Each structure stands twice: as C-alpha cells, then as structure tokens.
Tab-separated table of C-alpha atoms in Angstrom:
chain	number	residue	atom	x	y	z
A	422	MET	CA	-35.163	102.691	1.263
A	423	ASP	CA	-35.900	100.152	3.951
A	424	SER	CA	-33.297	99.803	6.681
A	425	SER	CA	-32.775	96.136	5.729
A	426	ASP	CA	-31.657	97.203	2.221
A	427	ALA	CA	-29.120	99.642	3.507
A	428	PRO	CA	-25.407	98.697	2.926
A	429	THR	CA	-23.355	97.588	6.011
A	430	VAL	CA	-20.749	100.119	6.961
A	431	ILE	CA	-17.727	98.797	8.831
A	432	GLY	CA	-15.960	101.308	10.970
A	433	PRO	CA	-12.240	101.541	11.638
A	434	ALA	CA	-12.382	99.321	14.702
A	435	GLY	CA	-14.144	96.490	12.731
A	436	GLN	CA	-11.556	96.742	9.936
A	437	LYS	CA	-8.728	96.351	12.485
A	438	ARG	CA	-10.384	93.286	14.035
A	439	ARG	CA	-10.827	91.674	10.620
A	440	SER	CA	-7.179	92.398	9.687
A	441	ARG	CA	-5.938	90.807	12.968
A	442	VAL	CA	-8.122	87.695	12.346
A	443	ALA	CA	-6.776	87.429	8.818
A	444	ARG	CA	-3.190	87.666	9.932
A	445	LEU	CA	-3.783	85.055	12.626
A	446	LEU	CA	-5.375	82.627	10.101
A	447	VAL	CA	-2.483	83.058	7.709
A	448	ALA	CA	-0.039	82.378	10.562
A	449	VAL	CA	-1.899	79.236	11.630
A	450	LEU	CA	-2.074	78.034	8.039
A	451	GLY	CA	1.659	78.673	7.515
A	452	LEU	CA	2.585	76.827	10.708
A	453	THR	CA	0.367	73.895	9.731
A	454	LEU	CA	2.008	73.700	6.285
A	455	PHE	CA	5.454	73.935	7.903
A	456	ILE	CA	4.737	71.038	10.199
A	457	ALA	CA	3.131	68.944	7.486
A	458	GLY	CA	6.088	69.611	5.137
A	459	GLY	CA	8.495	68.598	7.849
A	460	LEU	CA	6.596	65.399	8.507
A	461	LEU	CA	6.455	64.652	4.764
A	462	ILE	CA	10.200	65.241	4.261
A	463	GLY	CA	10.955	63.194	7.400
A	464	HIS	CA	8.813	60.395	5.995
A	465	ARG	CA	10.511	60.463	2.586
A	466	ARG	CA	13.989	60.922	3.912
A	467	PRO	CA	14.347	59.177	7.256
A	468	ARG	CA	17.101	60.548	9.426
A	469	ARG	CA	20.292	58.578	8.788
A	470	PHE	CA	21.177	56.294	11.679
A	471	CYS	CA	24.474	57.529	13.075
A	472	GLY	CA	26.473	55.270	15.435
A	473	PRO	CA	25.197	52.780	17.929
A	474	PRO	CA	22.513	53.188	20.521
A	475	VAL	CA	23.877	54.678	23.717
A	476	PRO	CA	24.919	51.700	25.897
A	477	HIS	CA	24.888	51.604	29.643
A	478	PRO	CA	28.097	53.219	30.932
A	479	ASP	CA	29.104	50.216	32.924
A	480	SER	CA	28.637	47.570	30.237
A	481	SER	CA	30.151	46.627	26.861
A	482	PHE	CA	28.276	46.826	23.599
A	483	VAL	CA	28.691	45.254	20.215
A	484	GLY	CA	26.870	46.589	17.143
A	485	GLY	CA	27.423	46.178	13.461
A	486	THR	CA	26.355	46.743	9.899
A	487	VAL	CA	27.126	45.573	6.320
A	488	LEU	CA	28.666	47.060	3.247
A	489	ALA	CA	26.115	48.331	0.818
A	490	LYS	CA	26.399	47.935	-2.939
A	491	GLY	CA	29.412	49.827	-4.228
A	492	GLU	CA	30.407	50.900	-0.694
A	493	VAL	CA	33.924	50.558	0.803
A	494	LEU	CA	35.029	50.442	4.386
A	495	ALA	CA	35.696	54.123	4.613
A	496	GLY	CA	32.099	54.912	3.553
A	497	LEU	CA	30.727	52.425	6.134
A	498	LEU	CA	32.885	53.949	8.899
A	499	SER	CA	31.817	57.428	7.981
A	500	ARG	CA	28.171	56.239	7.968
A	501	TRP	CA	28.785	54.967	11.526
A	502	CYS	CA	30.017	58.457	12.335
A	503	LEU	CA	33.670	57.759	12.908
A	504	GLU	CA	35.896	60.845	12.503
A	505	PRO	CA	38.172	60.984	9.457
A	506	GLU	CA	41.252	60.775	11.715
A	507	LEU	CA	39.953	57.548	13.252
A	508	VAL	CA	39.145	56.125	9.775
A	509	ASN	CA	42.711	56.816	8.744
A	510	ARG	CA	44.022	54.922	11.792
A	511	VAL	CA	41.883	51.934	10.893
A	512	TYR	CA	43.201	51.954	7.273
A	513	ALA	CA	46.766	52.316	8.488
A	514	ALA	CA	46.404	49.397	10.887
A	515	LEU	CA	44.759	47.144	8.227
A	516	GLY	CA	47.497	48.086	5.758
A	517	LYS	CA	50.042	46.307	7.885
A	518	THR	CA	48.156	42.980	7.347
A	519	ASP	CA	47.296	41.137	4.159
A	520	PHE	CA	43.859	42.898	4.087
A	521	ASN	CA	42.670	43.286	0.436
A	522	PHE	CA	41.267	46.717	0.092
A	523	ARG	CA	40.143	45.934	-3.442
A	524	GLY	CA	38.482	42.735	-2.343
A	525	MET	CA	35.690	44.409	-0.296
A	526	ARG	CA	32.278	43.114	-1.422
A	527	GLU	CA	28.637	44.007	-0.805
A	528	GLY	CA	27.463	42.093	2.240
A	529	ASP	CA	30.850	41.994	4.096
A	530	SER	CA	30.068	42.970	7.703
A	531	VAL	CA	31.712	45.065	10.301
A	532	SER	CA	31.184	44.748	14.108
A	533	PHE	CA	31.909	47.616	16.481
A	534	TYR	CA	33.028	47.070	20.071
A	535	TYR	CA	32.316	49.608	22.866
A	536	LYS	CA	33.182	49.816	26.524
A	537	GLY	CA	30.656	52.112	27.934
A	538	LEU	CA	30.581	55.015	25.549
A	539	SER	CA	34.070	54.527	24.150
A	540	LEU	CA	34.777	52.654	20.893
A	541	THR	CA	37.464	50.078	21.682
A	542	GLY	CA	37.725	48.306	18.407
A	543	LEU	CA	36.067	46.907	15.308
A	544	GLU	CA	36.183	43.646	13.290
A	545	TYR	CA	35.805	43.219	9.524
A	546	HIS	CA	34.258	39.873	8.644
A	547	LYS	CA	35.336	38.747	5.186
A	548	ASP	CA	33.593	35.440	5.572
A	549	MET	CA	32.656	32.904	8.227
A	550	ALA	CA	36.282	31.906	8.686
A	551	THR	CA	38.260	35.047	8.058
A	552	SER	CA	38.086	38.373	9.906
A	553	TYR	CA	40.389	41.306	10.711
A	554	ARG	CA	40.272	42.805	14.170
A	555	VAL	CA	41.353	46.457	14.862
A	556	ALA	CA	41.875	47.457	18.466
A	557	PHE	CA	42.249	50.994	19.750
A	558	ASP	CA	44.324	51.937	22.799
A	559	SER	CA	44.086	54.888	25.172
A	560	ASN	CA	47.121	56.582	23.561
A	561	GLY	CA	45.394	56.977	20.158
A	562	GLY	CA	47.088	53.953	18.530
A	563	ALA	CA	45.489	51.170	16.506
A	564	ALA	CA	46.649	47.637	15.798
A	565	ALA	CA	45.144	45.079	13.478
A	566	THR	CA	45.332	41.261	13.457
A	567	LYS	CA	43.995	38.615	11.123
A	568	GLU	CA	41.863	35.981	12.804
A	569	LEU	CA	41.089	32.575	11.221
A	570	LYS	CA	38.496	30.234	12.717
A	571	PRO	CA	39.095	26.461	12.516
A	572	VAL	CA	37.602	24.889	9.348
A	573	ASP	CA	36.397	21.286	9.615
A	574	THR	CA	36.050	19.074	6.523
A	575	VAL	CA	33.168	16.648	6.538
A	576	GLN	CA	32.685	14.267	3.567
A	577	THR	CA	29.073	13.561	2.969
A	578	VAL	CA	26.601	12.148	0.421
A	579	VAL	CA	23.881	14.352	-0.938
A	580	ARG	CA	20.984	12.520	-2.482
A	581	GLY	CA	17.665	13.608	-3.905
A	582	THR	CA	14.952	13.459	-6.619
A	583	ILE	CA	14.314	16.018	-9.305
A	584	LYS	CA	11.191	18.047	-8.619
A	585	GLY	CA	10.926	20.887	-11.168
A	586	SER	CA	14.673	21.330	-11.807
A	587	LEU	CA	18.044	20.328	-10.442
A	588	TRP	CA	18.444	23.854	-9.077
A	589	HIS	CA	15.305	23.845	-6.985
A	590	SER	CA	15.734	20.213	-6.000
A	591	LEU	CA	19.159	20.807	-4.391
A	592	LEU	CA	18.141	24.090	-2.802
A	593	ASP	CA	15.118	22.279	-1.250
A	594	LEU	CA	17.533	19.880	0.349
A	595	GLY	CA	19.174	22.893	2.107
A	596	GLU	CA	22.169	23.056	-0.202
A	597	LYS	CA	23.593	26.232	-1.701
A	598	PRO	CA	23.709	27.363	-5.343
A	599	GLU	CA	27.486	26.739	-5.456
A	600	LEU	CA	26.795	22.949	-5.205
A	601	VAL	CA	24.228	23.057	-7.980
A	602	VAL	CA	26.672	24.868	-10.307
A	603	GLY	CA	29.418	22.431	-9.472
A	604	PHE	CA	27.247	19.408	-10.078
A	605	ALA	CA	25.894	20.704	-13.397
A	606	ASP	CA	29.349	21.789	-14.525
A	607	ILE	CA	30.716	18.265	-14.234
A	608	LEU	CA	27.891	16.739	-16.231
A	609	ARG	CA	27.289	19.549	-18.680
A	610	TYR	CA	28.896	17.599	-21.519
A	611	ASP	CA	26.506	14.643	-21.085
A	612	ILE	CA	23.279	16.133	-19.798
A	613	ASP	CA	21.570	19.380	-20.829
A	614	PHE	CA	19.597	20.062	-17.584
A	615	PHE	CA	17.314	22.473	-19.558
A	616	THR	CA	16.001	19.818	-21.937
A	617	GLU	CA	16.937	16.414	-20.606
A	618	SER	CA	15.974	16.316	-16.944
A	619	SER	CA	12.521	15.267	-15.746
A	620	ASP	CA	10.605	15.038	-12.512
A	621	GLY	CA	11.459	11.719	-10.807
A	622	ASP	CA	15.079	11.609	-11.988
A	623	THR	CA	17.463	10.875	-9.086
A	624	PHE	CA	20.931	12.129	-8.270
A	625	GLU	CA	23.604	11.558	-5.589
A	626	LEU	CA	27.028	13.067	-5.062
A	627	LEU	CA	29.966	12.603	-2.683
A	628	VAL	CA	31.277	15.990	-1.644
A	629	ASP	CA	33.485	17.622	1.047
A	630	LYS	CA	31.644	20.180	3.125
A	631	LEU	CA	33.797	22.752	4.887
A	632	GLN	CA	32.241	23.834	8.177
A	633	VAL	CA	32.970	26.533	10.724
A	634	GLN	CA	31.497	25.909	14.208
A	635	GLY	CA	29.144	23.383	12.694
A	636	ARG	CA	27.820	25.676	9.959
A	637	LEU	CA	28.501	25.282	6.261
A	638	TYR	CA	31.290	27.596	5.140
A	639	ARG	CA	31.762	26.397	1.579
A	640	TYR	CA	32.030	23.288	-0.517
A	641	GLY	CA	35.239	21.427	-1.287
A	642	ARG	CA	35.855	18.727	-3.904
A	643	ILE	CA	33.048	16.714	-5.505
A	644	TYR	CA	34.519	13.258	-5.662
A	645	ALA	CA	31.784	11.271	-7.294
A	646	LEU	CA	28.248	11.713	-8.654
A	647	HIS	CA	25.507	9.697	-10.209
A	648	TYR	CA	22.509	10.894	-12.212
A	649	ARG	CA	19.777	8.546	-13.285
A	650	GLY	CA	17.027	9.707	-15.586
A	651	ARG	CA	14.597	8.162	-18.084
A	652	THR	CA	17.281	7.861	-20.771
A	653	GLU	CA	20.478	8.749	-18.834
A	654	ASN	CA	22.437	6.809	-16.304
A	655	VAL	CA	25.644	8.819	-15.871
A	656	TYR	CA	28.470	8.374	-13.338
A	657	GLY	CA	31.298	10.728	-12.688
A	658	PHE	CA	34.487	9.962	-10.703
A	659	TYR	CA	37.292	12.309	-9.746
A	660	PHE	CA	40.680	10.780	-10.525
A	661	ARG	CA	44.092	12.382	-10.194
A	662	SER	CA	47.128	10.815	-11.898
A	663	PRO	CA	50.605	10.607	-10.287
A	664	SER	CA	51.730	13.454	-12.564
A	665	GLY	CA	49.026	15.796	-11.115
A	666	HIS	CA	46.550	15.736	-14.020
A	667	TRP	CA	42.972	15.279	-12.887
A	668	ASP	CA	39.628	14.946	-14.534
A	669	TYR	CA	36.167	13.427	-14.091
A	670	TYR	CA	35.652	10.030	-15.796
A	671	ASN	CA	32.660	7.671	-16.208
A	672	GLU	CA	32.642	4.118	-14.944
A	673	LYS	CA	34.601	2.980	-18.049
A	674	GLY	CA	37.396	5.468	-17.521
A	675	GLN	CA	36.247	7.812	-20.356
A	676	SER	CA	36.538	11.500	-19.705
A	677	LEU	CA	33.308	13.313	-19.093
A	678	ARG	CA	34.757	16.334	-20.885
A	679	LYS	CA	34.110	16.741	-24.531
A	680	THR	CA	35.467	19.101	-27.185
A	681	VAL	CA	32.103	20.943	-27.399
A	682	LEU	CA	29.738	21.925	-24.577
A	683	ARG	CA	26.116	20.880	-24.788
A	684	SER	CA	24.933	24.379	-24.056
A	685	PRO	CA	26.411	27.906	-23.856
A	686	LEU	CA	24.327	28.644	-20.775
A	687	GLN	CA	24.381	26.864	-17.408
A	688	PHE	CA	20.793	27.504	-16.254
A	689	SER	CA	18.009	28.443	-18.598
A	690	ARG	CA	15.276	26.812	-20.690
A	691	VAL	CA	14.724	26.271	-24.391
A	692	SER	CA	11.936	28.439	-25.802
A	693	SER	CA	12.349	27.534	-29.438
A	694	PHE	CA	13.870	24.483	-31.081
A	695	PHE	CA	15.686	23.842	-34.310
A	696	GLY	CA	13.421	23.547	-37.426
A	697	MET	CA	10.514	25.363	-38.932
A	698	ARG	CA	8.646	27.854	-36.692
A	699	PHE	CA	6.311	30.798	-36.898
A	700	HIS	CA	8.480	33.910	-36.334
A	701	PRO	CA	6.966	35.992	-33.471
A	702	ILE	CA	8.018	39.278	-35.063
A	703	LEU	CA	7.982	38.741	-38.778
A	704	ARG	CA	4.713	36.737	-38.503
A	705	ILE	CA	5.777	34.202	-41.138
A	706	TRP	CA	6.851	30.571	-41.157
A	707	ARG	CA	10.489	30.027	-41.821
A	708	PRO	CA	13.419	27.741	-40.750
A	709	HIS	CA	14.806	28.375	-37.302
A	710	GLN	CA	18.482	27.455	-37.694
A	711	GLY	CA	19.374	27.333	-34.048
A	712	VAL	CA	18.012	27.012	-30.456
A	713	ASP	CA	16.706	29.857	-28.360
A	714	TYR	CA	17.460	29.792	-24.585
A	715	VAL	CA	15.413	32.067	-22.294
A	716	ALA	CA	17.534	33.551	-19.561
A	717	PRO	CA	17.626	36.943	-17.626
A	718	LYS	CA	19.290	39.879	-19.358
A	719	GLY	CA	23.007	39.959	-18.513
A	720	THR	CA	23.455	36.175	-18.066
A	721	PRO	CA	26.963	35.255	-19.146
A	722	VAL	CA	27.200	33.268	-22.416
A	723	SER	CA	30.055	30.714	-22.748
A	724	ALA	CA	32.016	29.654	-25.843
A	725	VAL	CA	31.143	26.011	-26.395
A	726	ALA	CA	34.580	25.118	-27.697
A	727	ASP	CA	38.016	26.518	-28.328
A	728	GLY	CA	38.208	28.640	-31.420
A	729	THR	CA	38.829	32.039	-33.055
A	730	VAL	CA	36.324	34.859	-33.077
A	731	THR	CA	35.341	35.702	-36.717
A	732	MET	CA	32.627	38.270	-35.814
A	733	ALA	CA	31.779	40.374	-32.751
A	734	SER	CA	29.513	43.085	-33.961
A	735	TRP	CA	25.881	43.965	-35.032
A	736	ASN	CA	24.423	41.512	-37.593
A	737	GLY	CA	20.945	42.485	-38.662
A	738	GLY	CA	18.196	40.431	-37.013
A	739	TYR	CA	20.769	38.655	-34.802
A	740	GLY	CA	21.467	41.992	-33.079
A	741	ARG	CA	24.804	41.915	-31.345
A	742	MET	CA	26.329	38.629	-32.371
A	743	VAL	CA	29.517	36.632	-31.773
A	744	GLU	CA	30.646	34.060	-34.285
A	745	ILE	CA	33.461	31.589	-33.508
A	746	ARG	CA	35.269	29.126	-35.838
A	747	HIS	CA	36.326	25.868	-34.253
A	748	SER	CA	38.240	22.874	-35.458
A	749	GLY	CA	36.583	20.149	-37.480
A	750	GLY	CA	34.644	22.595	-39.688
A	751	LEU	CA	32.348	23.766	-36.767
A	752	VAL	CA	31.195	27.366	-36.377
A	753	SER	CA	29.073	28.607	-33.413
A	754	ARG	CA	26.929	31.723	-33.287
A	755	TYR	CA	25.554	33.654	-30.320
A	756	GLY	CA	22.850	36.212	-31.093
A	757	HIS	CA	20.697	38.958	-29.444
A	758	LEU	CA	23.541	39.762	-26.935
A	759	SER	CA	23.234	42.794	-24.738
A	760	GLY	CA	27.031	43.188	-24.825
A	761	PHE	CA	30.284	41.383	-25.557
A	762	GLY	CA	32.523	39.626	-23.120
A	763	PRO	CA	35.891	41.018	-21.952
A	764	GLY	CA	38.313	41.258	-24.812
A	765	ILE	CA	35.944	39.610	-27.362
A	766	ARG	CA	36.837	40.959	-30.815
A	767	GLN	CA	37.376	39.686	-34.304
A	768	GLY	CA	40.581	37.598	-34.473
A	769	ARG	CA	40.714	36.791	-30.778
A	770	TYR	CA	41.331	33.198	-29.780
A	771	VAL	CA	39.075	32.001	-26.969
A	772	ARG	CA	39.045	28.885	-24.758
A	773	GLN	CA	36.037	26.668	-24.142
A	774	GLY	CA	33.904	28.170	-21.369
A	775	ALA	CA	35.175	31.739	-21.878
A	776	THR	CA	32.464	34.492	-21.567
A	777	VAL	CA	31.761	35.763	-25.111
A	778	GLY	CA	28.767	37.942	-24.248
A	779	TYR	CA	25.702	38.442	-22.203
A	780	VAL	CA	22.064	37.583	-22.806
A	781	GLY	CA	20.042	40.443	-24.233
A	782	ALA	CA	17.185	41.297	-26.620
A	783	THR	CA	18.909	43.102	-29.472
A	784	GLY	CA	17.840	42.605	-33.082
A	785	LEU	CA	14.603	40.774	-33.831
A	786	ALA	CA	13.839	39.634	-30.351
A	787	THR	CA	10.683	39.932	-28.253
A	788	GLY	CA	12.520	39.541	-24.951
A	789	PRO	CA	15.831	38.592	-23.347
A	790	HIS	CA	17.088	35.264	-24.770
A	791	LEU	CA	20.075	33.746	-26.524
A	792	HIS	CA	19.900	32.491	-30.067
A	793	PHE	CA	22.532	29.758	-30.451
A	794	GLU	CA	23.580	28.174	-33.717
A	795	ILE	CA	26.101	25.559	-34.765
A	796	ARG	CA	27.135	25.139	-38.414
A	797	LYS	CA	29.033	22.143	-39.830
A	798	ASP	CA	30.924	22.847	-43.052
A	799	GLY	CA	28.729	25.875	-43.585
A	800	LYS	CA	25.408	24.143	-43.063
A	801	PRO	CA	23.145	24.638	-39.951
A	802	VAL	CA	22.852	21.631	-37.720
A	803	ASN	CA	20.763	20.990	-34.600
A	804	PRO	CA	22.874	22.033	-31.581
A	805	LEU	CA	21.060	19.598	-29.370
A	806	LYS	CA	22.147	16.660	-31.534
A	807	VAL	CA	25.818	17.485	-31.923
A	808	ILE	CA	27.871	14.605	-30.352
A	809	PRO	CA	31.442	15.729	-30.032
A	810	PRO	CA	34.446	13.485	-29.257
A	811	ARG	CA	35.561	13.020	-25.635
A	812	ALA	CA	38.811	14.233	-24.130
A	813	GLU	CA	41.552	11.809	-23.281
A	814	PRO	CA	40.508	8.755	-21.173
A	815	VAL	CA	42.380	7.284	-18.206
A	816	PRO	CA	45.624	5.824	-19.494
A	817	LYS	CA	45.630	2.047	-19.687
A	818	ARG	CA	48.514	1.758	-17.288
A	819	LEU	CA	46.532	3.675	-14.680
A	820	MET	CA	43.214	1.751	-15.060
A	821	PRO	CA	43.880	-0.577	-12.036
A	822	GLU	CA	44.382	2.460	-9.790
A	823	PHE	CA	41.303	4.150	-11.276
A	824	GLU	CA	39.275	1.030	-10.586
A	825	ARG	CA	40.423	1.022	-6.988
A	826	VAL	CA	39.497	4.648	-6.492
A	827	LYS	CA	36.108	4.191	-8.304
A	828	ASN	CA	35.145	1.203	-6.199
A	829	GLY	CA	35.953	3.155	-3.085
A	830	TYR	CA	33.541	5.907	-4.076
A	831	LEU	CA	30.789	3.365	-4.919
A	832	ALA	CA	31.305	1.728	-1.590
A	833	ARG	CA	30.719	5.022	0.206
A	834	PHE	CA	27.444	5.420	-1.744
A	835	SER	CA	26.368	1.893	-0.678
A	836	ARG	CA	27.262	2.545	3.010
A	837	TRP	CA	25.263	5.804	2.897
A	838	SER	CA	22.228	4.024	1.445
A	839	ALA	CA	22.493	1.288	4.105
A	840	ALA	CA	22.739	3.844	6.884
A	841	LEU	CA	19.588	5.604	5.567
A	842	ALA	CA	17.753	2.243	5.369
A	843	ASP	CA	18.714	1.472	8.944
A	844	SER	CA	17.548	4.833	10.209
A	845	ALA	CA	14.219	4.483	8.429
A	846	ARG	CA	13.459	1.203	10.232
C-alpha cells in the first residue's frame, strides 16, 4: 500500500487541539446568537421611556405626555416613573377640586415641572382653557388648583364653495369637524348633503368662535346660515322667544325642523336607490324597497322620527334590524346593523335622533352599509321623496321681532361681503 493511501492517524495531542477549537467555535457562536437575540428583542420591544431627560441641576425643566387610549392618570404617572405614594398624593390633591376622574379622555395631556432634578409639580390639561395644577412642597405635601384661561368670543362669517363635499369644503377653509356637523344638523331636514349637494354650491354662516390666546377653542352658537345650490336656496335663522323657546326658521318664519329626518345618517353616500336593481349577492333583478347608505362600520344610525320600536332582532336578509312605528301610518326600518343602540328593544319609545344601532354588514350585505326603508300604510315608499310636515312656525305675534332679528343677521352677511370686496381691491 502506497503511503498516500494510508489512513491519517491523529494522536492524543491533535485530538485535544481539535476539541479546544470546537469548544471555542461553539462559545463564539453562542455569544453571537446572544448578542443578535438581544438586538432583535431590543428592536421589537424598545425600552420604555421612564421619566424626563436629566436637566441641568441649575435650571428648571418642563416635560409632558398624553393619555393613551383607555389610560387613566394613574397609569400615565406610573409610566412617568412616579412612585405609588406620590401618585396617591396627586389623586388626593385633585380630589379636593372638581376634577372629574371619570372624564379623563385619550389625548388629555400632562406637563411635569422640575427644578433641577426635583419634581415640583404637574399640570393636567383638560382642554385649551381648563387645567388642574398640582404643586409639591418640601414637606411632602401636595395642593391642587383649577386654572381657567380667559375665553374670548368672536362673531364671524364663514363663507365657501362646495368642492367635493360640505365636509371637505369647510375643513379646507381651516374649520373643524364640529362646525360641519352643526351646519349639517340645522339643515338636515331640508337638504340631504349625500344626494343633493354639488360642486359649485355656496354656503355662508354667522357663528361665534370661542378663542383662547388667539387660537380656536370651540364653536359657540350658529346664528344664521345660507345654502345656495342648483335647486335649493335655504336660509336658517336662530330665534329665541321671550318664553325661552328657540329654534331655527327660514326667511318666512317657518321652522326648519320637520317631523321626519331626511336621512338616518349625518355623513355618508347613497350606494343604491329605491326601485328595481340587480342584487349583488342573489344575482337577480328584484325591487329594492329602500335606500342603501355606505358608511364605516360602527357609524351611529339615528331614528328619523319619534316612535315605538316594533322589532330589534335578526330578520333574515336584513341581518340585525330595527323597525319603528311612527305616527301618520309611517314605519321605518334600519337593516344590516352591526349592533343595536343603548336600550333599543321591542316596545321601547324613542325620540327623533336617538341612536337605534350602528352600521354593519349583517345579513345579505357585501360590505358595511345601512339599508333604510320607510313604509306608508304598509307599502314601501321612496325615503328620498318623503315630505313631512314642519314643526311649529314663529307665532304671529312674534313675527315683527323675528323680522328685526333676521334683518340684523342679513345685514351682517352684507357687511362681511362688502369688507371682502374692499380687501380684494
């Protein structure tokens, strides 16, 4: 046998060397995996921020954070690394004010005040105008005070043109959703903004804006509004009688409120109208006895009129459905609901505008939407063509006072238009 074919024989010294090398490789591999695992865990679970950055010992520091969804003040303070004993002192101090512990909401903010490295106090900001300050003393005590910033009321005219929708048009002007909802709510009996508004329609409203240090805090009363469309030219004027009753009326003194709402949803769009249609699930042509409104799942659905609930249960292809019997032989139906409103059950009397359920996709539905029906004396009618009677008008004896108030509102609209024209020159 040639020497090149002879097997290699490893002596004891060689075996020891290989064993040491193997152990070294295993150790290096283990250390590498440990470091990589630590980095991975650190990446997936970042270390929770605890307390403020360390300030300079000779200066003051203010830091803050906001309440997370479902979080209360105690959780936030714990997240900021305050000791339980200090948290108890904060709660005890706030308990001596009118602080509403059940009224804490996601987004409420808390500021922390430091002097050097010592926490000297904190401030709970309920909104732009209202806050609660808790101060700590050197003896371990804590005292809370409620602080209210001055609120200025500025009456102004907001004017614009519909581009896409009323919602987006007002937001594009820098206004907030609350104003959109208020505007639409006043005119919801006369205009269905889902089917009857078009690009180019114009609107204007006279409204109080409440401001804190020059920034919008919230909206006050809407006094007057005007919406001009291709087929609509609607005015609304706020009028309060000497007895305290108030409402919105058109230029003739007729109430803008009616006994039946135009729509059970405030903001949505019609996806299917009343009449014959090709059913998207059954794949057949058949009568569609209502109107379908597309809206996100969970959107509140309102009763269109006062009435008594005759059904609040599952009803075949309707899915979860609420049926309400109203006066004058009218019955309304709300189908495909994801759930029922608070206290909604058979036999319950509900007021116009009450939440009867929430948009869903139960029953024969391809996606979240509301199927809305109105029946008159047992027969389906087109909900978009129901014209209900108006509420009580301005009493005749008060018409002169109403005319004076109305003309005052119109004069403010005119002065605003003139001011805009002057500034454009």
